[in-house]
Amino acid sequence: MHVLPTHDALRQILPSVIFELADRFVRAGHELSLVGGPVRDLYLGRVSPDLDFTTSARPEDTLKIIAGWADNTWDVGREFGTIAFKKGTYTLEVTTYRADAYDKDSRKPVVAFGDNLHDDLFRRDFTMNAMALRLPELELVDPFDGVSSLTDQQIRTPGSPDISFSDDPLRMMRAARFASQLKIEVSPEVRQAMSEMTDRIEIISAERVRDELVKLINGADPRAGIDLLVDTGLADRVLPEVSALRLEIDEHHRHKDVYQHSLTVLEQAMELETDAEGAVPGPDFVLRFAALMHDVGKPATRKFEPSGAVSFRHHDMVGSKLVKARMRALRFDKDTTKAVARLVELHMRFYGYGDAGWTDSAVRRYVTDAGSLLERLHRLTRSDVTTRNRRKAERLAFAYDDLEARIAAIAEQEELDSIRPDLDGEQIMAILGIRPGPVVGRAYKFMLNLRLDEGVLGEETAGERLRQWWALQPESQAGVTE
């Protein structure tokens, strides 16, 4: 049962800055209420880091009220009635009562300021976010029974969900996000509206969809959120590669359910995240998204072999390209896109290690290719084992234990995380008597591969090997020094 703390308890729980702000608004003759997420979170037994307020004051009035009290102010949201400011360690946002009107073909609401709290709450996305605490008296205002939604653990809308989602289609993504973050389900009518209105998400900018997707993936139960997107068909619009993982299982069930496997890998990767002091502090979006997307190349590469087996040759490379394309379409930054795609590309590299064995050179290349993603790659590879065959699972786990032990041993000897050739560019040019240019880059690459293959050689031996390589190059035969 979700119960709001008592009045006295709230006074102790809530930051004093809330009541200081309320006093200033009341003295100026305006209403002020704590609203949305912070109120919902109080019912969930936690204090939200966000401090959002709604008020009868217009933006210009809010600026006057906080003048001289707030440390810094930002009015970039002034057009939409929002003034943000800093007070001590807290960031607060105060928004004028709203009664938004929406253009059905526009990505942005047409702002219309309201004049009462009830109408402001009605325009909010879900009933659990349509609650407010009037300040300073801490009176709960819950006209759409958000408390019942929390008690029943169901996501509902203040009005008809089809109207709500038509007004702001991003709310469908938010429903999936909250299913993940709060581990609650959507009501049947909300699910139905999502299924019937998937095309409406097309008017929402890729950046806003991306932001909700990140919050969903980083939630406590991303499987629930992804399942909701897929089951309603919304994933077909925003993440079609995941929907495509639901391969039709042939009558003989010769391959596993790739979609369910991917969700299991995601959950197992989450379990391997560390605390803030560890190698991969959770929630880690790059690891989680790579886990979800690691097999998206399988639908395009699936082949039924004459033997009756099913193969997915090169699905890692195909999947990496698909991931890049999807993340670019969703306007992810280059570094995040590159990291996720690289993990997808490398996730099959380990397989065969236990059978074939790797040379030290192969281990070095594994580490070098992974680079800064090595700790994530360790976790992704381990998470990719979902077989019910215990002996197979144990064999793979043992093989990866062995690989990690070898990586640690070689790293201790060679400081593997900062591998450099025995000779740098200046030394290469001096030994070969050449000037800067493409040949230096080729020579450097040769020396790096030599370092990876044979370990530390020392400058004298490395110089001899460099001269031997140079003697075989056409530029050397032609006497070119650039």
Short mmCIF file of C-alpha atoms in Angstrom, two decimals:
data_model
loop_
_atom_site.label_atom_id
_atom_site.label_comp_id
_atom_site.label_asym_id
_atom_site.label_seq_id
_atom_site.Cartn_x
_atom_site.Cartn_y
_atom_site.Cartn_z
CA MET A 1 0.00 0.00 0.00
CA HIS A 2 1.36 3.43 -0.96
CA VAL A 3 0.89 5.97 1.83
CA LEU A 4 1.90 9.61 1.88
CA PRO A 5 4.04 10.49 4.93
CA THR A 6 2.34 12.55 7.63
CA HIS A 7 2.41 16.34 7.58
CA ASP A 8 5.12 16.47 10.23
CA ALA A 9 7.14 13.77 8.49
CA LEU A 10 6.95 15.69 5.21
CA ARG A 11 8.31 18.76 6.95
CA GLN A 12 11.29 16.67 8.00
CA ILE A 13 11.73 14.85 4.67
CA LEU A 14 11.38 17.68 2.18
CA PRO A 15 14.24 20.16 1.69
CA SER A 16 13.75 23.46 3.50
CA VAL A 17 14.32 25.30 0.21
CA ILE A 18 10.79 24.22 -0.81
CA PHE A 19 9.19 26.05 2.07
CA GLU A 20 11.40 29.11 1.63
CA LEU A 21 10.23 29.33 -1.99
CA ALA A 22 6.58 28.80 -1.01
CA ASP A 23 6.70 31.66 1.50
CA ARG A 24 7.96 34.02 -1.20
CA PHE A 25 5.14 33.08 -3.61
CA VAL A 26 2.45 33.31 -0.94
CA ARG A 27 3.67 36.75 0.15
CA ALA A 28 3.45 37.85 -3.49
CA GLY A 29 -0.15 36.65 -3.64
CA HIS A 30 0.38 33.56 -5.83
CA GLU A 31 -0.29 29.85 -5.49
CA LEU A 32 2.56 27.35 -5.56
CA SER A 33 2.47 23.54 -5.50
CA LEU A 34 5.04 20.78 -5.64
CA VAL A 35 3.91 18.67 -8.58
CA GLY A 36 4.44 15.52 -10.61
CA GLY A 37 7.39 13.23 -10.04
CA PRO A 38 8.42 14.59 -6.63
CA VAL A 39 4.92 13.89 -5.24
CA ARG A 40 4.73 10.46 -6.86
CA ASP A 41 8.12 9.56 -5.41
CA LEU A 42 7.00 10.47 -1.89
CA TYR A 43 4.38 7.70 -2.23
CA LEU A 44 7.11 5.36 -3.39
CA GLY A 45 9.13 6.05 -0.26
CA ARG A 46 11.82 8.25 -1.73
CA VAL A 47 12.62 11.92 -2.18
CA SER A 48 13.02 12.91 -5.82
CA PRO A 49 16.19 14.76 -6.85
CA ASP A 50 13.94 16.89 -9.08
CA LEU A 51 12.02 19.77 -7.54
CA ASP A 52 9.22 20.74 -9.92
CA PHE A 53 6.55 23.29 -9.09
CA THR A 54 3.45 24.71 -10.71
CA THR A 55 2.11 28.18 -9.96
CA SER A 56 -0.53 30.75 -10.76
CA ALA A 57 2.27 33.29 -11.34
CA ARG A 58 3.30 34.13 -14.88
CA PRO A 59 6.98 33.71 -15.80
CA GLU A 60 7.75 37.40 -15.38
CA ASP A 61 6.20 37.30 -11.91
CA THR A 62 8.26 34.25 -10.97
CA LEU A 63 11.45 36.04 -11.98
CA LYS A 64 10.55 38.96 -9.73
CA ILE A 65 9.70 36.65 -6.80
CA ILE A 66 13.03 34.79 -6.89
CA ALA A 67 15.16 37.87 -7.68
CA GLY A 68 17.85 38.27 -5.05
CA TRP A 69 17.07 34.85 -3.56
CA ALA A 70 18.00 32.41 -6.34
CA ASP A 71 21.70 31.99 -7.01
CA ASN A 72 21.30 31.63 -10.79
CA THR A 73 18.32 31.64 -13.13
CA TRP A 74 17.64 30.30 -16.63
CA ASP A 75 14.66 31.43 -18.64
CA VAL A 76 15.21 29.35 -21.78
CA GLY A 77 11.84 27.70 -21.10
CA ARG A 78 10.08 30.98 -20.54
CA GLU A 79 8.07 30.60 -23.76
CA PHE A 80 6.54 27.47 -22.23
CA GLY A 81 6.06 29.10 -18.83
CA THR A 82 9.09 27.53 -17.12
CA ILE A 83 11.74 29.32 -15.09
CA ALA A 84 14.63 27.24 -13.77
CA PHE A 85 17.03 28.36 -11.08
CA LYS A 86 19.66 27.24 -8.64
CA LYS A 87 19.49 27.66 -4.88
CA GLY A 88 22.39 26.17 -3.00
CA THR A 89 22.80 22.59 -4.21
CA TYR A 90 19.23 22.39 -5.56
CA THR A 91 17.96 23.01 -9.08
CA LEU A 92 14.29 24.01 -9.14
CA GLU A 93 11.80 24.54 -11.95
CA VAL A 94 8.63 26.62 -11.61
CA THR A 95 6.07 26.46 -14.42
CA THR A 96 2.95 28.56 -14.82
CA TYR A 97 -0.37 26.67 -14.82
CA ARG A 98 -0.84 25.33 -18.32
CA ALA A 99 -3.79 24.32 -20.47
CA ASP A 100 -1.96 23.21 -23.59
CA ALA A 101 -3.57 23.01 -27.00
CA TYR A 102 -1.96 20.74 -29.60
CA ASP A 103 -1.77 20.87 -33.36
CA LYS A 104 -2.24 17.25 -34.49
CA ASP A 105 0.52 17.64 -37.09
CA SER A 106 3.00 19.56 -34.95
CA ARG A 107 5.81 18.30 -32.76
CA LYS A 108 5.30 21.11 -30.24
CA PRO A 109 2.34 22.14 -28.10
CA VAL A 110 0.71 25.52 -28.53
CA VAL A 111 1.18 27.04 -25.11
CA ALA A 112 -1.86 28.42 -23.35
CA PHE A 113 -1.44 29.48 -19.74
CA GLY A 114 -4.11 28.26 -17.36
CA ASP A 115 -5.61 29.78 -14.24
CA ASN A 116 -6.15 26.83 -11.90
CA LEU A 117 -4.36 23.77 -10.57
CA HIS A 118 -7.03 21.24 -11.61
CA ASP A 119 -6.73 22.02 -15.32
CA ASP A 120 -2.94 21.98 -15.06
CA LEU A 121 -3.01 18.49 -13.57
CA PHE A 122 -5.45 17.26 -16.21
CA ARG A 123 -2.98 18.06 -19.02
CA ARG A 124 -0.27 15.88 -17.48
CA ASP A 125 0.75 12.52 -18.92
CA PHE A 126 -0.32 9.98 -16.27
CA THR A 127 -2.48 10.01 -13.16
CA MET A 128 0.47 9.12 -10.93
CA ASN A 129 2.16 12.30 -12.20
CA ALA A 130 -1.03 14.38 -11.91
CA MET A 131 -0.79 14.85 -8.14
CA ALA A 132 0.31 17.97 -6.30
CA LEU A 133 1.09 19.20 -2.80
CA ARG A 134 -0.22 22.70 -2.19
CA LEU A 135 2.37 24.80 -0.43
CA PRO A 136 3.05 25.69 2.25
CA GLU A 137 0.15 23.73 3.82
CA LEU A 138 1.15 20.40 2.15
CA GLU A 139 -2.41 19.61 1.10
CA LEU A 140 -2.58 16.68 -1.33
CA VAL A 141 -4.45 17.43 -4.57
CA ASP A 142 -5.23 14.21 -6.47
CA PRO A 143 -8.28 14.79 -8.70
CA PHE A 144 -7.58 11.81 -10.99
CA ASP A 145 -6.78 9.23 -8.32
CA GLY A 146 -3.08 8.85 -8.96
CA VAL A 147 -2.72 7.15 -5.59
CA SER A 148 -4.90 4.28 -6.83
CA SER A 149 -2.72 3.94 -9.91
CA LEU A 150 0.31 3.50 -7.70
CA THR A 151 -1.52 1.10 -5.39
CA ASP A 152 -2.78 -0.95 -8.34
CA GLN A 153 0.62 -0.60 -10.05
CA GLN A 154 -0.97 0.48 -13.29
CA ILE A 155 -0.18 3.39 -15.57
CA ARG A 156 -3.32 5.36 -16.44
CA THR A 157 -4.00 8.74 -18.06
CA PRO A 158 -6.06 11.54 -16.46
CA GLY A 159 -8.39 11.60 -19.46
CA SER A 160 -8.95 9.27 -22.40
CA PRO A 161 -5.59 7.74 -23.40
CA ASP A 162 -6.26 8.11 -27.12
CA ILE A 163 -6.79 11.85 -26.70
CA SER A 164 -3.76 12.13 -24.42
CA PHE A 165 -1.50 10.29 -26.86
CA SER A 166 -2.87 12.18 -29.82
CA ASP A 167 -2.07 15.44 -28.04
CA ASP A 168 1.48 14.34 -27.17
CA PRO A 169 2.54 11.03 -28.78
CA LEU A 170 5.78 10.99 -26.78
CA ARG A 171 3.63 9.92 -23.84
CA MET A 172 3.52 6.44 -25.37
CA MET A 173 7.30 6.24 -25.03
CA ARG A 174 7.01 7.59 -21.49
CA ALA A 175 4.57 4.81 -20.61
CA ALA A 176 7.16 2.24 -21.64
CA ARG A 177 9.85 4.17 -19.77
CA PHE A 178 7.85 4.22 -16.55
CA ALA A 179 7.09 0.51 -16.93
CA SER A 180 10.85 0.02 -16.86
CA GLN A 181 11.74 2.56 -14.18
CA LEU A 182 8.95 1.81 -11.71
CA LYS A 183 8.31 -1.87 -12.51
CA ILE A 184 4.59 -1.31 -13.07
CA GLU A 185 2.24 -2.22 -15.90
CA VAL A 186 0.13 -0.10 -18.20
CA SER A 187 -3.63 -0.36 -17.93
CA PRO A 188 -5.47 -2.28 -20.68
CA GLU A 189 -6.92 0.91 -22.14
CA VAL A 190 -3.48 2.56 -22.27
CA ARG A 191 -1.99 -0.51 -23.97
CA GLN A 192 -4.82 -0.55 -26.52
CA ALA A 193 -4.39 3.14 -27.31
CA MET A 194 -0.64 2.65 -27.78
CA SER A 195 -1.30 -0.23 -30.19
CA GLU A 196 -3.78 1.80 -32.23
CA MET A 197 -1.76 5.02 -32.39
CA THR A 198 1.79 3.96 -33.16
CA ASP A 199 1.87 6.10 -36.31
CA ARG A 200 1.51 9.25 -34.17
CA ILE A 201 5.08 8.81 -32.86
CA GLU A 202 6.31 9.83 -36.32
CA ILE A 203 5.69 13.52 -35.55
CA ILE A 204 7.98 13.41 -32.51
CA SER A 205 11.60 14.45 -32.99
CA ALA A 206 14.23 11.70 -32.95
CA GLU A 207 16.02 13.43 -30.07
CA ARG A 208 12.98 13.23 -27.77
CA VAL A 209 12.39 9.58 -28.63
CA ARG A 210 16.07 8.87 -27.98
CA ASP A 211 15.98 10.48 -24.54
CA GLU A 212 13.01 8.35 -23.47
CA LEU A 213 14.67 5.22 -24.85
CA VAL A 214 17.83 5.87 -22.83
CA LYS A 215 15.79 6.26 -19.64
CA LEU A 216 13.93 3.04 -20.46
CA ILE A 217 17.13 1.06 -21.05
CA ASN A 218 18.67 2.44 -17.87
CA GLY A 219 15.57 1.58 -15.81
CA ALA A 220 15.16 -1.13 -13.21
CA ASP A 221 13.23 -3.46 -15.55
CA PRO A 222 14.06 -2.63 -19.19
CA ARG A 223 12.63 -5.98 -20.33
CA ALA A 224 9.15 -4.75 -19.37
CA GLY A 225 9.60 -1.52 -21.30
CA ILE A 226 11.00 -3.22 -24.41
CA ASP A 227 8.25 -5.85 -24.30
CA LEU A 228 5.64 -3.11 -24.19
CA LEU A 229 7.18 -1.31 -27.20
CA VAL A 230 7.34 -4.54 -29.17
CA ASP A 231 3.91 -5.90 -28.20
CA THR A 232 2.12 -2.65 -29.06
CA GLY A 233 4.00 -2.22 -32.34
CA LEU A 234 5.66 1.01 -31.23
CA ALA A 235 9.07 -0.62 -31.59
CA ASP A 236 8.32 -1.12 -35.29
CA ARG A 237 8.49 2.67 -35.55
CA VAL A 238 11.36 3.52 -33.18
CA LEU A 239 13.45 0.34 -32.86
CA PRO A 240 12.46 -2.00 -35.71
CA GLU A 241 15.65 -4.05 -35.43
CA VAL A 242 14.49 -5.34 -32.04
CA SER A 243 11.02 -6.22 -33.33
CA ALA A 244 12.70 -8.16 -36.15
CA LEU A 245 14.41 -10.40 -33.60
CA ARG A 246 11.15 -12.30 -33.18
CA LEU A 247 12.21 -14.77 -35.86
CA GLU A 248 9.63 -17.33 -36.83
CA ILE A 249 10.71 -20.52 -35.09
CA ASP A 250 10.60 -23.42 -37.54
CA GLU A 251 8.54 -26.47 -36.71
CA HIS A 252 11.59 -28.42 -35.55
CA HIS A 253 12.78 -25.56 -33.28
CA ARG A 254 16.29 -25.72 -34.63
CA HIS A 255 17.30 -22.36 -33.20
CA LYS A 256 16.50 -20.42 -30.06
CA ASP A 257 14.17 -17.46 -29.73
CA VAL A 258 16.54 -14.62 -30.58
CA TYR A 259 14.27 -11.93 -29.13
CA GLN A 260 13.91 -13.56 -25.72
CA HIS A 261 17.60 -14.46 -25.77
CA SER A 262 18.50 -10.80 -26.33
CA LEU A 263 16.34 -9.67 -23.40
CA THR A 264 17.98 -12.30 -21.19
CA VAL A 265 21.44 -11.13 -22.26
CA LEU A 266 20.38 -7.58 -21.35
CA GLU A 267 19.30 -8.67 -17.87
CA GLN A 268 22.46 -10.72 -17.34
CA ALA A 269 24.61 -7.78 -18.42
CA MET A 270 22.83 -5.60 -15.85
CA GLU A 271 23.76 -8.08 -13.14
CA LEU A 272 27.44 -7.64 -14.05
CA GLU A 273 27.41 -3.85 -13.68
CA THR A 274 29.45 -2.53 -10.79
CA ASP A 275 29.04 0.13 -8.14
CA ALA A 276 30.39 3.63 -8.67
CA GLU A 277 33.92 2.51 -7.76
CA GLY A 278 33.96 -0.44 -10.17
CA ALA A 279 34.96 -0.85 -13.80
CA VAL A 280 31.44 -0.51 -15.26
CA PRO A 281 29.20 1.50 -12.91
CA GLY A 282 25.51 0.86 -13.46
CA PRO A 283 23.28 1.75 -15.07
CA ASP A 284 25.58 1.68 -18.10
CA PHE A 285 23.65 2.48 -21.27
CA VAL A 286 26.43 1.42 -23.65
CA LEU A 287 26.67 -2.07 -22.15
CA ARG A 288 22.90 -2.49 -21.84
CA PHE A 289 22.07 -1.30 -25.34
CA ALA A 290 24.84 -3.41 -26.85
CA ALA A 291 23.40 -6.42 -25.00
CA LEU A 292 19.93 -5.73 -26.40
CA MET A 293 21.20 -5.11 -29.94
CA HIS A 294 24.04 -7.64 -30.17
CA ASP A 295 22.09 -10.06 -32.40
CA VAL A 296 20.17 -7.62 -34.60
CA GLY A 297 22.20 -8.86 -37.57
CA LYS A 298 20.67 -12.34 -37.32
CA PRO A 299 17.41 -11.79 -39.25
CA ALA A 300 19.37 -10.62 -42.31
CA THR A 301 21.94 -13.42 -42.12
CA ARG A 302 19.78 -16.41 -41.17
CA LYS A 303 20.34 -19.41 -43.43
CA PHE A 304 18.98 -22.93 -43.26
CA GLU A 305 21.85 -25.30 -44.03
CA PRO A 306 21.41 -28.60 -45.94
CA SER A 307 22.24 -30.40 -42.69
CA GLY A 308 19.15 -28.88 -41.09
CA ALA A 309 21.14 -26.48 -38.91
CA VAL A 310 20.56 -22.73 -38.89
CA SER A 311 23.48 -20.35 -39.37
CA PHE A 312 23.93 -16.62 -38.94
CA ARG A 313 27.32 -16.04 -40.56
CA HIS A 314 28.78 -12.56 -40.10
CA HIS A 315 25.75 -11.39 -38.09
CA ASP A 316 28.17 -9.52 -35.82
CA MET A 317 29.43 -7.33 -38.67
CA VAL A 318 25.96 -6.86 -40.18
CA GLY A 319 24.55 -6.08 -36.74
CA SER A 320 27.22 -3.46 -36.08
CA LYS A 321 26.23 -1.61 -39.26
CA LEU A 322 22.54 -1.79 -38.36
CA VAL A 323 23.26 -0.43 -34.89
CA LYS A 324 25.19 2.50 -36.32
CA ALA A 325 22.36 3.33 -38.72
CA ARG A 326 19.67 3.13 -36.04
CA MET A 327 21.61 5.18 -33.49
CA ARG A 328 22.36 7.83 -36.07
CA ALA A 329 18.67 7.99 -36.97
CA LEU A 330 17.93 8.50 -33.26
CA ARG A 331 20.55 11.28 -33.11
CA PHE A 332 22.88 9.60 -30.64
CA ASP A 333 26.27 11.25 -30.26
CA LYS A 334 29.19 9.79 -32.21
CA ASP A 335 31.08 8.38 -29.22
CA THR A 336 28.09 6.45 -27.85
CA THR A 337 27.19 5.16 -31.31
CA LYS A 338 30.76 4.05 -31.98
CA ALA A 339 31.02 2.29 -28.61
CA VAL A 340 27.79 0.29 -28.93
CA ALA A 341 28.49 -0.66 -32.55
CA ARG A 342 32.02 -1.78 -31.67
CA LEU A 343 30.78 -4.04 -28.88
CA VAL A 344 28.25 -5.60 -31.24
CA GLU A 345 31.03 -6.13 -33.79
CA LEU A 346 33.30 -7.80 -31.22
CA HIS A 347 30.79 -9.89 -29.28
CA MET A 348 31.58 -13.09 -31.21
CA ARG A 349 35.37 -12.71 -31.13
CA PHE A 350 35.81 -14.87 -28.02
CA TYR A 351 34.02 -17.95 -29.33
CA GLY A 352 36.45 -20.68 -30.28
CA TYR A 353 39.02 -19.59 -27.71
CA GLY A 354 38.37 -22.61 -25.53
CA ASP A 355 38.67 -25.04 -28.45
CA ALA A 356 41.42 -23.58 -30.61
CA GLY A 357 43.48 -21.76 -28.02
CA TRP A 358 44.95 -18.34 -28.64
CA THR A 359 48.53 -17.21 -28.91
CA ASP A 360 49.71 -14.27 -26.82
CA SER A 361 49.50 -12.28 -30.04
CA ALA A 362 45.79 -13.08 -30.40
CA VAL A 363 45.17 -12.07 -26.77
CA ARG A 364 46.97 -8.78 -27.35
CA ARG A 365 44.85 -8.11 -30.42
CA TYR A 366 41.66 -8.88 -28.50
CA VAL A 367 42.59 -6.29 -25.89
CA THR A 368 43.80 -3.73 -28.40
CA ASP A 369 40.69 -4.05 -30.57
CA ALA A 370 38.45 -3.64 -27.53
CA GLY A 371 40.44 -0.67 -26.23
CA SER A 372 38.55 1.25 -23.56
CA LEU A 373 35.56 -1.06 -24.06
CA LEU A 374 37.37 -4.15 -22.73
CA GLU A 375 35.56 -4.30 -19.38
CA ARG A 376 32.22 -3.92 -21.13
CA LEU A 377 33.20 -6.56 -23.68
CA HIS A 378 34.05 -8.97 -20.83
CA ARG A 379 30.55 -8.49 -19.44
CA LEU A 380 28.76 -8.64 -22.79
CA THR A 381 30.51 -11.86 -23.75
CA ARG A 382 29.74 -13.53 -20.43
CA SER A 383 26.12 -12.36 -20.61
CA ASP A 384 25.70 -13.85 -24.08
CA VAL A 385 25.72 -17.36 -22.60
CA THR A 386 22.06 -18.27 -22.08
CA THR A 387 22.22 -21.99 -22.86
CA ARG A 388 20.32 -24.37 -20.58
CA ASN A 389 23.10 -26.91 -21.10
CA ARG A 390 24.96 -26.57 -17.83
CA ARG A 391 28.09 -28.32 -19.03
CA LYS A 392 28.33 -26.03 -22.07
CA ALA A 393 27.75 -22.95 -19.91
CA GLU A 394 30.41 -24.04 -17.43
CA ARG A 395 32.88 -24.77 -20.24
CA LEU A 396 32.39 -21.29 -21.74
CA ALA A 397 32.65 -19.62 -18.34
CA PHE A 398 35.88 -21.52 -17.60
CA ALA A 399 37.32 -20.54 -20.99
CA TYR A 400 36.55 -16.88 -20.40
CA ASP A 401 38.00 -17.06 -16.89
CA ASP A 402 41.16 -18.38 -18.50
CA LEU A 403 41.19 -15.60 -21.12
CA GLU A 404 40.79 -12.90 -18.47
CA ALA A 405 43.59 -14.47 -16.44
CA ARG A 406 45.88 -14.42 -19.47
CA ILE A 407 44.96 -10.81 -20.21
CA ALA A 408 45.82 -9.87 -16.62
CA ALA A 409 49.14 -11.72 -16.77
CA ILE A 410 50.19 -10.14 -20.06
CA ALA A 411 49.01 -6.73 -18.88
CA GLU A 412 51.16 -7.02 -15.78
CA GLN A 413 54.19 -7.75 -17.93
CA GLU A 414 53.60 -5.24 -20.69
CA GLU A 415 51.17 -2.57 -19.47
CA LEU A 416 48.85 -3.86 -22.16
CA ASP A 417 46.37 -1.03 -21.87
CA SER A 418 48.90 1.40 -23.37
CA ILE A 419 50.61 -0.67 -26.06
CA ARG A 420 52.96 1.31 -28.27
CA PRO A 421 55.53 0.15 -30.82
CA ASP A 422 59.14 -0.06 -29.69
CA LEU A 423 59.89 2.87 -32.00
CA ASP A 424 57.93 6.09 -32.35
CA GLY A 425 57.47 8.16 -35.49
CA GLU A 426 60.56 10.30 -34.92
CA GLN A 427 62.75 7.24 -34.45
CA ILE A 428 61.29 5.59 -37.55
CA MET A 429 62.09 8.64 -39.70
CA ALA A 430 65.62 8.86 -38.28
CA ILE A 431 66.40 5.19 -38.89
CA LEU A 432 64.99 5.15 -42.43
CA GLY A 433 66.10 8.64 -43.36
CA ILE A 434 62.64 9.70 -44.51
CA ARG A 435 60.50 12.78 -43.99
CA PRO A 436 56.91 12.89 -42.64
CA GLY A 437 54.36 11.31 -44.95
CA PRO A 438 52.24 8.21 -45.63
CA VAL A 439 55.26 5.88 -45.54
CA VAL A 440 55.85 6.78 -41.90
CA GLY A 441 52.29 5.74 -41.09
CA ARG A 442 52.78 2.41 -42.84
CA ALA A 443 56.05 1.82 -41.00
CA TYR A 444 54.41 2.70 -37.69
CA LYS A 445 51.59 0.23 -38.39
CA PHE A 446 54.15 -2.46 -39.19
CA MET A 447 55.93 -1.80 -35.91
CA LEU A 448 52.63 -1.89 -33.99
CA ASN A 449 51.70 -5.25 -35.51
CA LEU A 450 55.19 -6.51 -34.69
CA ARG A 451 54.69 -5.39 -31.11
CA LEU A 452 51.31 -7.14 -30.93
CA ASP A 453 52.66 -10.35 -32.47
CA GLU A 454 55.96 -10.66 -30.64
CA GLY A 455 55.78 -8.47 -27.57
CA VAL A 456 58.55 -6.10 -26.48
CA LEU A 457 61.66 -6.39 -28.70
CA GLY A 458 63.75 -3.47 -27.54
CA GLU A 459 64.92 -0.56 -29.69
CA GLU A 460 67.94 -2.31 -31.22
CA THR A 461 66.09 -5.42 -32.40
CA ALA A 462 63.08 -3.34 -33.45
CA GLY A 463 65.37 -1.13 -35.54
CA GLU A 464 66.82 -4.17 -37.32
CA ARG A 465 63.33 -5.50 -38.10
CA LEU A 466 62.29 -2.08 -39.37
CA ARG A 467 65.25 -1.98 -41.77
CA GLN A 468 64.40 -5.47 -43.02
CA TRP A 469 60.81 -4.34 -43.68
CA TRP A 470 62.01 -1.18 -45.40
CA ALA A 471 64.29 -3.11 -47.73
CA LEU A 472 61.22 -4.83 -49.16
CA GLN A 473 59.25 -1.64 -49.79
CA PRO A 474 59.03 -0.16 -53.32
CA GLU A 475 59.92 3.30 -52.00
CA SER A 476 63.19 1.93 -50.64
CA GLN A 477 64.01 0.31 -53.98
CA ALA A 478 63.29 3.58 -55.74
CA GLY A 479 65.32 5.62 -53.26
CA VAL A 480 62.32 7.68 -52.18
CA THR A 481 62.79 9.66 -48.97
CA GLU A 482 59.73 11.91 -49.35
#
